[in-house]
XYZ file of N, CA and C in Angstrom:
651
model
N 12.532 45.912 24.051
C 11.186 45.545 24.604
C 10.269 45.040 23.367
N 10.207 45.797 22.319
C 9.421 45.441 21.215
C 9.853 44.133 20.514
N 11.210 43.974 20.495
C 11.749 42.756 19.951
C 11.283 41.551 20.821
N 11.298 41.675 22.144
C 10.892 40.603 23.003
C 9.437 40.258 22.873
N 8.615 41.289 22.627
C 7.177 41.010 22.419
C 6.901 40.421 21.129
N 7.652 40.794 20.062
C 7.491 40.215 18.777
C 7.913 38.729 18.769
N 9.000 38.397 19.493
C 9.398 37.049 19.617
C 8.407 36.179 20.345
N 7.818 36.754 21.421
C 6.792 35.988 22.188
C 5.529 35.798 21.236
N 5.187 36.805 20.524
C 4.030 36.687 19.609
C 4.237 35.637 18.535
N 5.510 35.663 17.959
C 5.865 34.705 16.957
C 5.823 33.271 17.505
N 6.249 33.077 18.787
C 6.289 31.724 19.401
C 4.916 31.253 19.605
N 4.051 32.232 20.100
C 2.573 31.854 20.264
C 1.925 31.420 19.000
N 2.232 32.191 17.955
C 1.636 31.902 16.555
C 2.167 30.520 16.121
N 3.441 30.282 16.281
C 4.017 28.980 15.876
C 3.432 27.853 16.557
N 3.281 27.973 17.927
C 2.625 26.888 18.646
C 1.103 26.694 18.199
N 0.425 27.858 17.959
C -0.961 27.717 17.539
C -1.065 26.950 16.167
N -0.145 27.297 15.267
C -0.108 26.663 14.022
C 0.150 25.130 14.169
N 1.102 24.778 14.995
C 1.350 23.445 15.226
C 0.275 22.639 15.832
N -0.504 23.321 16.811
C -1.653 22.642 17.456
C -2.707 22.454 16.434
N -2.915 23.401 15.563
C -3.997 23.292 14.545
C -3.686 22.155 13.592
N -2.431 22.089 13.173
C -1.953 21.060 12.256
C -2.070 19.640 12.987
N -1.741 19.633 14.223
C -1.687 18.355 14.965
C -3.167 17.844 15.207
N -4.120 18.754 15.470
C -5.453 18.306 15.838
C -6.320 18.203 14.637
N -5.967 18.606 13.524
C -6.817 18.548 12.289
C -6.936 17.094 11.807
N -8.124 16.614 11.794
C -8.392 15.185 11.387
C -9.583 15.295 10.448
N -9.366 14.708 9.299
C -10.454 14.583 8.302
C -10.663 13.166 7.917
N -11.914 12.726 7.729
C -12.192 11.365 7.158
C -11.902 11.340 5.691
N -11.618 10.286 5.191
C -11.333 10.069 3.754
C -12.477 9.143 3.137
N -12.739 9.331 1.925
C -13.731 8.577 1.246
C -13.043 8.080 -0.148
N -13.156 6.815 -0.400
C -12.495 6.208 -1.582
C -13.418 5.133 -2.225
N -13.138 4.863 -3.413
C -13.873 3.878 -4.170
C -13.055 2.573 -4.216
N -13.709 1.486 -4.015
C -13.047 0.156 -3.975
C -13.787 -0.717 -5.046
N -12.987 -1.097 -6.026
C -13.498 -2.073 -7.112
C -13.693 -3.444 -6.564
N -14.697 -4.130 -6.955
C -14.932 -5.493 -6.567
C -13.753 -6.355 -7.021
N -13.371 -7.292 -6.128
C -12.186 -8.133 -6.443
C -10.814 -7.515 -6.233
N -10.831 -6.337 -5.640
C -9.539 -5.574 -5.440
C -9.375 -5.247 -3.973
N -8.193 -4.919 -3.610
C -7.824 -4.489 -2.272
C -7.229 -3.117 -2.207
N -7.614 -2.327 -1.294
C -6.982 -0.940 -1.093
C -6.516 -0.826 0.354
N -5.273 -0.414 0.449
C -4.678 -0.232 1.844
C -4.324 1.207 2.051
N -4.487 1.561 3.326
C -4.183 2.960 3.816
C -3.218 2.808 4.977
N -2.142 3.600 4.979
C -1.106 3.484 6.038
C -1.173 4.639 6.922
N -0.717 4.439 8.070
C -0.669 5.533 9.160
C 0.579 5.218 9.977
N 1.456 6.250 10.073
C 2.625 6.164 10.899
C 2.272 6.488 12.339
N 2.404 5.409 13.186
C 1.986 5.548 14.604
C 3.121 5.167 15.485
N 3.399 6.047 16.509
C 4.506 5.715 17.420
C 4.037 4.893 18.561
N 4.903 4.226 19.233
C 4.631 3.248 20.273
C 3.901 3.958 21.446
N 2.922 3.132 22.006
C 2.161 3.568 23.135
C 1.123 4.649 22.718
N 0.878 4.861 21.476
C -0.108 5.818 21.056
C -1.476 5.157 20.914
N -2.534 5.961 21.219
C -3.866 5.496 21.133
C -4.372 5.722 19.661
N -4.985 4.753 19.020
C -5.498 4.996 17.680
C -6.920 4.415 17.596
N -7.762 5.064 16.898
C -9.177 4.599 16.735
C -9.555 4.866 15.243
N -10.438 4.037 14.740
C -10.891 4.102 13.337
C -12.298 3.610 13.231
N -13.033 4.215 12.334
C -14.373 3.946 11.984
C -14.583 3.859 10.493
N -15.335 2.957 10.012
C -15.489 2.845 8.578
C -17.005 2.365 8.328
N -17.526 2.785 7.133
C -18.867 2.278 6.799
C -18.962 2.471 5.346
N -19.824 1.547 4.616
C -20.055 1.622 3.251
C -21.114 2.727 2.973
N -20.918 3.478 2.044
C -21.795 4.592 1.611
C -22.862 3.960 0.799
N -24.142 4.174 1.071
C -25.255 3.594 0.389
C -25.369 4.319 -0.950
N -25.325 3.623 -2.084
C -25.450 4.236 -3.339
C -26.844 4.689 -3.713
N -27.869 4.186 -3.006
C -29.285 4.546 -3.172
C -29.922 4.984 -1.825
N -29.915 6.309 -1.684
C -30.501 6.824 -0.399
C -31.920 6.440 -0.280
N -32.378 6.028 0.786
C -33.797 5.724 1.056
C -34.063 4.219 0.802
N -33.031 3.463 0.318
C -33.264 1.993 0.058
C -32.242 1.265 0.860
N -32.468 0.002 1.104
C -31.489 -0.890 1.877
C -30.258 -1.045 1.143
N -29.129 -1.060 1.923
C -27.823 -1.344 1.316
C -27.781 -2.651 0.530
N -27.372 -2.717 -0.684
C -27.327 -3.950 -1.436
C -26.410 -5.001 -0.660
N -26.766 -6.274 -0.833
C -26.075 -7.320 -0.197
C -24.644 -7.435 -0.758
N -24.390 -6.971 -1.990
C -23.048 -7.097 -2.600
C -22.082 -6.009 -1.999
N -22.682 -5.026 -1.256
C -21.815 -3.929 -0.744
C -21.308 -4.314 0.630
N -20.338 -5.179 0.635
C -19.691 -5.613 1.979
C -18.273 -5.792 1.728
N -17.435 -5.516 2.698
C -16.000 -5.574 2.688
C -15.403 -6.432 3.795
N -14.155 -6.780 3.563
C -13.323 -7.370 4.554
C -12.222 -6.520 4.960
N -12.072 -6.181 6.310
C -11.109 -5.169 6.693
C -10.134 -5.875 7.656
N -8.857 -5.486 7.477
C -7.821 -6.063 8.414
C -6.818 -4.880 8.666
N -6.479 -4.740 9.884
C -5.482 -3.740 10.296
C -4.284 -4.484 10.885
N -3.112 -4.143 10.335
C -1.925 -4.886 10.718
C -0.777 -3.869 11.070
N 0.164 -4.283 11.840
C 1.307 -3.435 12.130
C 2.393 -3.593 11.159
N 3.483 -2.854 11.371
C 4.554 -2.830 10.427
C 5.316 -4.264 10.382
N 5.112 -5.050 11.424
C 5.707 -6.345 11.497
C 4.677 -7.401 11.170
N 3.468 -7.082 10.671
C 2.500 -8.065 10.191
C 1.574 -8.614 11.303
N 1.617 -8.003 12.494
C 0.723 -8.523 13.589
C -0.625 -7.917 13.292
N -1.683 -8.684 13.526
C -3.052 -8.247 13.249
C -3.669 -7.534 14.535
N -4.228 -6.378 14.277
C -4.922 -5.752 15.378
C -6.395 -5.595 15.225
N -6.895 -5.829 14.013
C -8.316 -5.831 13.802
C -8.655 -6.648 12.517
N -9.757 -7.336 12.618
C -10.207 -8.198 11.425
C -11.729 -8.240 11.388
N -12.414 -7.908 10.307
C -13.803 -8.011 10.192
C -14.045 -8.564 8.738
N -14.891 -9.597 8.699
C -15.141 -10.258 7.414
C -16.593 -9.977 6.998
N -16.727 -9.561 5.743
C -18.074 -9.356 5.057
C -18.927 -8.466 5.854
N -18.469 -7.214 6.121
C -19.247 -6.265 6.944
C -19.545 -5.035 6.114
N -20.587 -4.258 6.606
C -20.938 -2.962 6.034
C -20.319 -1.802 6.807
N -20.004 -2.034 8.091
C -19.392 -0.991 8.903
C -18.670 -1.580 10.047
N -17.893 -0.794 10.738
C -17.138 -1.376 11.875
C -16.196 -0.289 12.449
N -15.505 -0.661 13.554
C -14.594 0.302 14.158
C -13.577 -0.507 14.897
N -12.435 0.103 15.199
C -11.351 -0.528 15.983
C -10.712 0.572 16.858
N -10.070 0.089 17.908
C -9.418 0.990 18.777
C -8.337 0.143 19.541
N -7.111 0.608 19.641
C -6.080 -0.085 20.335
C -4.848 0.823 20.665
N -4.017 0.430 21.655
C -2.807 1.092 21.848
C -1.720 0.427 21.106
N -0.949 1.194 20.399
C 0.073 0.642 19.458
C 1.300 0.123 20.402
N 1.597 -1.060 20.270
C 2.700 -1.659 20.958
C 3.956 -1.751 20.108
N 3.816 -1.353 18.809
C 4.980 -1.311 17.872
C 4.893 0.034 17.213
N 6.121 0.618 16.954
C 6.195 1.877 16.189
C 6.443 1.541 14.717
N 5.861 2.408 13.878
C 5.991 2.213 12.491
C 4.687 2.437 11.714
N 4.689 2.029 10.440
C 3.570 2.190 9.590
C 2.492 1.028 9.748
N 1.314 1.455 10.181
C 0.234 0.468 10.294
C -0.655 0.515 9.071
N -1.214 -0.571 8.613
C -1.896 -0.739 7.376
C -3.391 -1.137 7.712
N -4.307 -0.444 7.104
C -5.741 -0.774 7.161
C -6.083 -1.135 5.711
N -6.287 -2.416 5.452
C -6.630 -2.893 4.160
C -8.113 -3.262 3.979
N -8.709 -2.865 2.894
C -10.069 -3.102 2.626
C -10.229 -3.984 1.413
N -10.902 -5.144 1.473
C -11.057 -6.049 0.329
C -12.549 -6.203 -0.059
N -12.879 -6.129 -1.288
C -14.252 -6.371 -1.769
C -14.264 -7.600 -2.652
N -15.220 -8.454 -2.312
C -15.322 -9.809 -3.004
C -15.629 -9.595 -4.490
N -15.170 -10.466 -5.257
C -15.409 -10.371 -6.794
C -16.877 -10.509 -7.080
N -17.376 -9.705 -7.987
C -18.806 -9.763 -8.474
C -18.866 -9.672 -10.004
N -19.895 -10.329 -10.503
C -20.184 -10.265 -11.923
C -21.560 -9.722 -12.143
N -21.780 -8.560 -12.784
C -20.691 -7.692 -13.318
C -19.982 -6.938 -12.197
N -18.784 -6.399 -12.522
C -18.026 -5.658 -11.549
C -18.778 -4.463 -11.078
N -18.521 -4.150 -9.767
C -19.128 -2.911 -9.135
C -18.115 -2.182 -8.349
N -18.512 -0.854 -8.031
C -17.650 -0.067 -7.211
C -18.276 0.253 -5.919
N -17.547 0.040 -4.802
C -18.094 0.370 -3.394
C -17.397 1.550 -2.897
N -18.132 2.455 -2.363
C -17.545 3.708 -1.785
C -17.444 3.529 -0.241
N -16.328 3.670 0.323
C -15.968 3.491 1.718
C -15.685 4.843 2.356
N -16.340 5.118 3.509
C -16.015 6.374 4.276
C -15.199 5.851 5.472
N -13.911 6.378 5.658
C -12.990 5.858 6.643
C -12.440 6.998 7.387
N -12.485 6.971 8.761
C -11.993 7.936 9.670
C -10.990 7.232 10.616
N -9.686 7.713 10.536
C -8.648 7.123 11.269
C -7.950 8.196 12.133
N -8.027 8.117 13.431
C -7.332 9.050 14.328
C -6.254 8.468 15.219
N -5.160 9.150 15.409
C -4.127 8.648 16.220
C -3.537 9.674 17.154
N -2.980 9.244 18.279
C -2.346 10.242 19.156
C -3.411 11.081 19.879
N -3.180 12.415 19.932
C -4.015 13.313 20.675
C -5.412 13.439 20.096
N -5.434 13.235 18.735
C -6.732 13.305 18.073
C -7.777 12.184 18.476
N -7.091 11.070 18.947
C -7.961 9.873 19.251
C -8.629 9.946 20.671
N -8.266 11.035 21.380
C -8.880 11.146 22.780
C -10.279 11.598 22.666
N -11.119 11.078 23.495
C -12.601 11.472 23.578
C -12.678 12.561 24.688
N -12.548 13.835 24.131
C -12.550 14.946 25.120
C -13.916 15.174 25.839
N -15.023 14.700 25.175
C -16.303 14.900 25.791
C -16.387 14.030 27.103
N -15.912 12.809 27.078
C -15.824 11.964 28.204
C -14.882 12.501 29.237
N -13.831 13.137 28.820
C -12.832 13.671 29.782
C -13.483 14.748 30.506
N -14.322 15.645 29.835
C -15.005 16.775 30.481
C -16.059 16.298 31.456
N -16.738 15.231 31.070
C -17.829 14.729 32.019
C -17.205 14.008 33.201
N -16.194 13.267 33.074
C -15.636 12.609 34.149
C -14.845 13.472 35.080
N -14.151 14.560 34.525
C -13.403 15.431 35.413
C -14.214 16.613 35.913
N -15.456 16.790 35.352
C -16.285 17.914 35.777
C -15.551 19.208 35.731
N -14.849 19.413 34.642
C -14.014 20.609 34.430
C -14.787 21.677 33.667
N -14.373 22.921 33.871
C -14.942 23.977 33.111
C -14.437 23.995 31.692
N -15.064 24.722 30.777
C -14.676 24.808 29.419
C -13.277 25.260 29.155
N -12.891 26.305 29.928
C -11.526 26.852 29.832
C -10.479 25.870 30.307
N -10.782 25.175 31.380
C -9.929 24.090 31.835
C -9.727 23.000 30.832
N -10.791 22.684 30.215
C -10.789 21.618 29.256
C -9.940 21.999 28.007
N -10.031 23.244 27.600
C -9.276 23.771 26.446
C -7.735 23.799 26.905
N -7.516 24.194 28.050
C -6.036 24.191 28.562
C -5.509 22.813 28.594
N -6.383 21.893 29.067
C -5.843 20.467 29.089
C -5.579 19.879 27.676
N -6.508 20.316 26.736
C -6.248 19.815 25.408
C -5.028 20.506 24.787
N -4.782 21.785 25.130
C -3.585 22.419 24.607
C -2.374 21.801 25.166
N -2.375 21.504 26.507
C -1.251 20.940 27.236
C -0.944 19.484 26.614
N -1.948 18.724 26.452
C -1.689 17.313 25.899
C -1.220 17.454 24.553
N -1.716 18.422 23.695
C -1.240 18.520 22.307
C 0.236 18.990 22.236
N 0.558 19.952 23.132
C 1.933 20.357 23.074
C 2.847 19.240 23.616
N 2.359 18.438 24.580
C 3.219 17.300 25.023
C 3.348 16.272 23.917
N 2.263 16.063 23.139
C 2.381 15.100 22.094
C 3.354 15.643 20.992
N 3.358 16.909 20.689
C 4.253 17.536 19.742
C 5.580 17.364 20.246
N 5.851 17.593 21.535
C 7.228 17.386 22.097
C 7.665 16.009 21.997
N 6.885 15.014 22.299
C 7.189 13.638 22.096
C 7.505 13.225 20.669
N 6.689 13.891 19.739
C 6.916 13.608 18.380
C 8.189 14.170 17.884
N 8.641 15.299 18.348
C 9.933 15.880 18.059
C 11.067 14.905 18.331
N 10.926 14.342 19.598
C 12.018 13.429 20.017
C 11.955 12.136 19.194
N 10.767 11.765 18.804
C 10.663 10.544 17.910
C 11.265 10.803 16.600
N 10.988 12.007 15.907
C 11.624 12.329 14.633
C 13.123 12.458 14.794
N 13.552 13.007 15.979
C 14.998 13.045 16.105
C 15.616 11.736 16.181
N 14.960 10.720 16.817
C 15.469 9.340 16.790
C 15.476 8.766 15.454
N 14.420 9.055 14.656
C 14.396 8.514 13.287
C 15.524 9.149 12.442
N 15.760 10.464 12.689
C 16.773 11.123 11.989
C 18.169 10.559 12.265
N 18.378 10.284 13.486
C 19.617 9.657 13.930
C 19.836 8.275 13.280
N 18.667 7.449 13.207
C 18.743 6.172 12.566
C 19.101 6.299 11.023
N 18.517 7.374 10.396
C 18.771 7.559 9.054
C 20.213 7.954 8.827
N 20.718 8.795 9.678
C 22.136 9.274 9.599
C 23.116 8.047 9.726
N 22.742 7.201 10.680
C 23.637 6.029 10.887
C 23.491 5.090 9.665
N 22.321 5.002 9.087
C 22.154 4.207 7.821
C 22.979 4.772 6.711
N 23.000 6.158 6.593
C 23.721 6.804 5.555
C 25.202 6.518 5.743
N 25.662 6.641 7.071
C 27.078 6.421 7.302
C 27.486 5.010 6.902
N 26.643 4.002 7.332
C 26.935 2.688 6.982
C 26.917 2.431 5.477
N 25.939 3.065 4.721
C 25.969 2.939 3.311
C 27.168 3.466 2.666
N 27.651 4.720 3.135
C 28.770 5.291 2.570
C 29.987 4.462 2.800
N 30.085 3.853 3.980
C 31.234 2.980 4.269
C 31.274 1.779 3.315
N 30.168 1.146 3.149
C 29.997 0.036 2.236
C 30.309 0.421 0.868
N 29.874 1.515 0.394
C 30.060 1.961 -0.963
C 31.587 2.251 -1.180
N 32.302 2.817 -0.169
C 33.745 3.024 -0.238
C 34.429 1.718 -0.445
N 34.169 0.742 0.415
C 34.895 -0.591 0.277
C 34.528 -1.251 -1.094
N 33.205 -1.089 -1.536
C 32.797 -1.628 -2.735
C 33.539 -1.009 -3.953
N 33.732 0.296 -3.894
C 34.507 1.081 -4.956
C 35.982 0.657 -4.893
N 36.484 0.479 -3.642
C 37.916 0.053 -3.523
C 38.113 -1.253 -4.166
N 37.199 -2.223 -3.828
C 37.370 -3.553 -4.355
C 37.204 -3.538 -5.849
N 36.215 -2.735 -6.422
C 36.070 -2.739 -7.818
C 37.296 -2.162 -8.521
N 37.914 -1.155 -7.991
C 39.136 -0.633 -8.596
C 40.212 -1.611 -8.522
N 40.355 -2.393 -7.374
C 41.362 -3.445 -7.271
C 41.189 -4.534 -8.239
N 39.834 -4.950 -8.473
C 39.601 -6.004 -9.473
C 39.947 -5.515 -10.891
N 39.581 -4.284 -11.140
C 39.950 -3.694 -12.444
C 41.413 -3.619 -12.781
N 42.161 -3.227 -11.717
C 43.597 -3.212 -11.874
C 44.209 -4.591 -12.053
N 43.635 -5.542 -11.325
C 44.146 -6.910 -11.465
C 43.881 -7.453 -12.842
N 42.616 -7.149 -13.289
C 42.331 -7.708 -14.686
C 43.177 -7.044 -15.738
N 43.425 -5.766 -15.548
C 44.276 -4.963 -16.536
C 45.759 -5.570 -16.470
N 46.141 -5.878 -15.204
C 47.461 -6.529 -15.130
C 47.604 -7.814 -15.822
N 46.554 -8.644 -15.607
C 46.543 -9.952 -16.246
C 46.500 -9.844 -17.812
N 45.755 -8.887 -18.283
C 45.694 -8.705 -19.739
C 47.026 -8.281 -20.302
N 47.697 -7.325 -19.591
C 49.066 -6.978 -19.988
C 50.018 -8.128 -20.004
N 49.928 -8.916 -18.982
C 50.836 -10.063 -18.879
C 50.530 -11.073 -19.913
N 49.242 -11.317 -20.247
C 48.848 -12.209 -21.360
C 49.399 -11.725 -22.705
N 49.181 -10.383 -22.935
C 49.647 -9.833 -24.221
C 51.163 -9.853 -24.350
N 51.863 -9.645 -23.328
C 53.332 -9.693 -23.324
C 53.756 -11.155 -23.601
N 53.149 -12.099 -22.912
C 53.438 -13.484 -23.208
C 53.198 -13.964 -24.631
N 52.107 -13.411 -25.142
C 51.697 -13.851 -26.478
C 52.634 -13.202 -27.523
N 53.119 -11.906 -27.342
C 54.000 -11.344 -28.280
C 55.418 -11.930 -28.188
N 55.866 -12.342 -26.974
C 57.051 -12.965 -26.775
C 57.141 -14.389 -27.521
N 55.967 -15.085 -27.452
C 55.882 -16.408 -28.132
C 55.913 -16.204 -29.645
N 55.382 -15.176 -30.125
C 55.345 -14.881 -31.515
C 56.628 -14.178 -32.009
N 57.539 -13.879 -30.995
C 58.809 -13.255 -31.252
C 58.629 -11.858 -31.895
N 57.561 -11.178 -31.433
C 57.367 -9.843 -31.894
C 58.038 -8.772 -31.043
N 58.315 -9.164 -29.864
C 59.149 -8.287 -28.956
C 60.285 -9.049 -28.292
């Protein structure tokens, strides 16, 4: 009985940890030098919702943002398809459903200035369960707080479940790639040995012919 309770408690703790890790989202802040580009990647699975917000941090609080503090932003998929583009802006946002699985890139470019300057960008990128607006869900569904929390937990566990199958598919792809690579390496090694033996045989034949012509053997 105690063992069963301990196992159930361990399972609940494990699920709680996974939920916390899954729902934890933090914005990032980075410096972008003028004339340079900085890209941030996010691994997004197909049919996942993703949203992003960005803005330039004002270096002088209480004063207007300098005209030089503007960036160009482009979000592309792993196959190079564009999902968002903004030119010469101080802030913006994007939202889309991923139609392709893989690494998506959000690239920020700052125009060149003389003298060079550094622009600080605050960027928040959410994908999957973290991209859902639960406030709107609660208002539209008129649900109680506990029901909302249960729905969040259910959707989070469902997302983790889907992610497990996605990782399993990626693992199978990697295993297939390893098998293919091992097979190619085997044939490459076999051909290398065959070539080495052929060259050695030719060298022996050449030396034998040379010594016979010189009447040394």
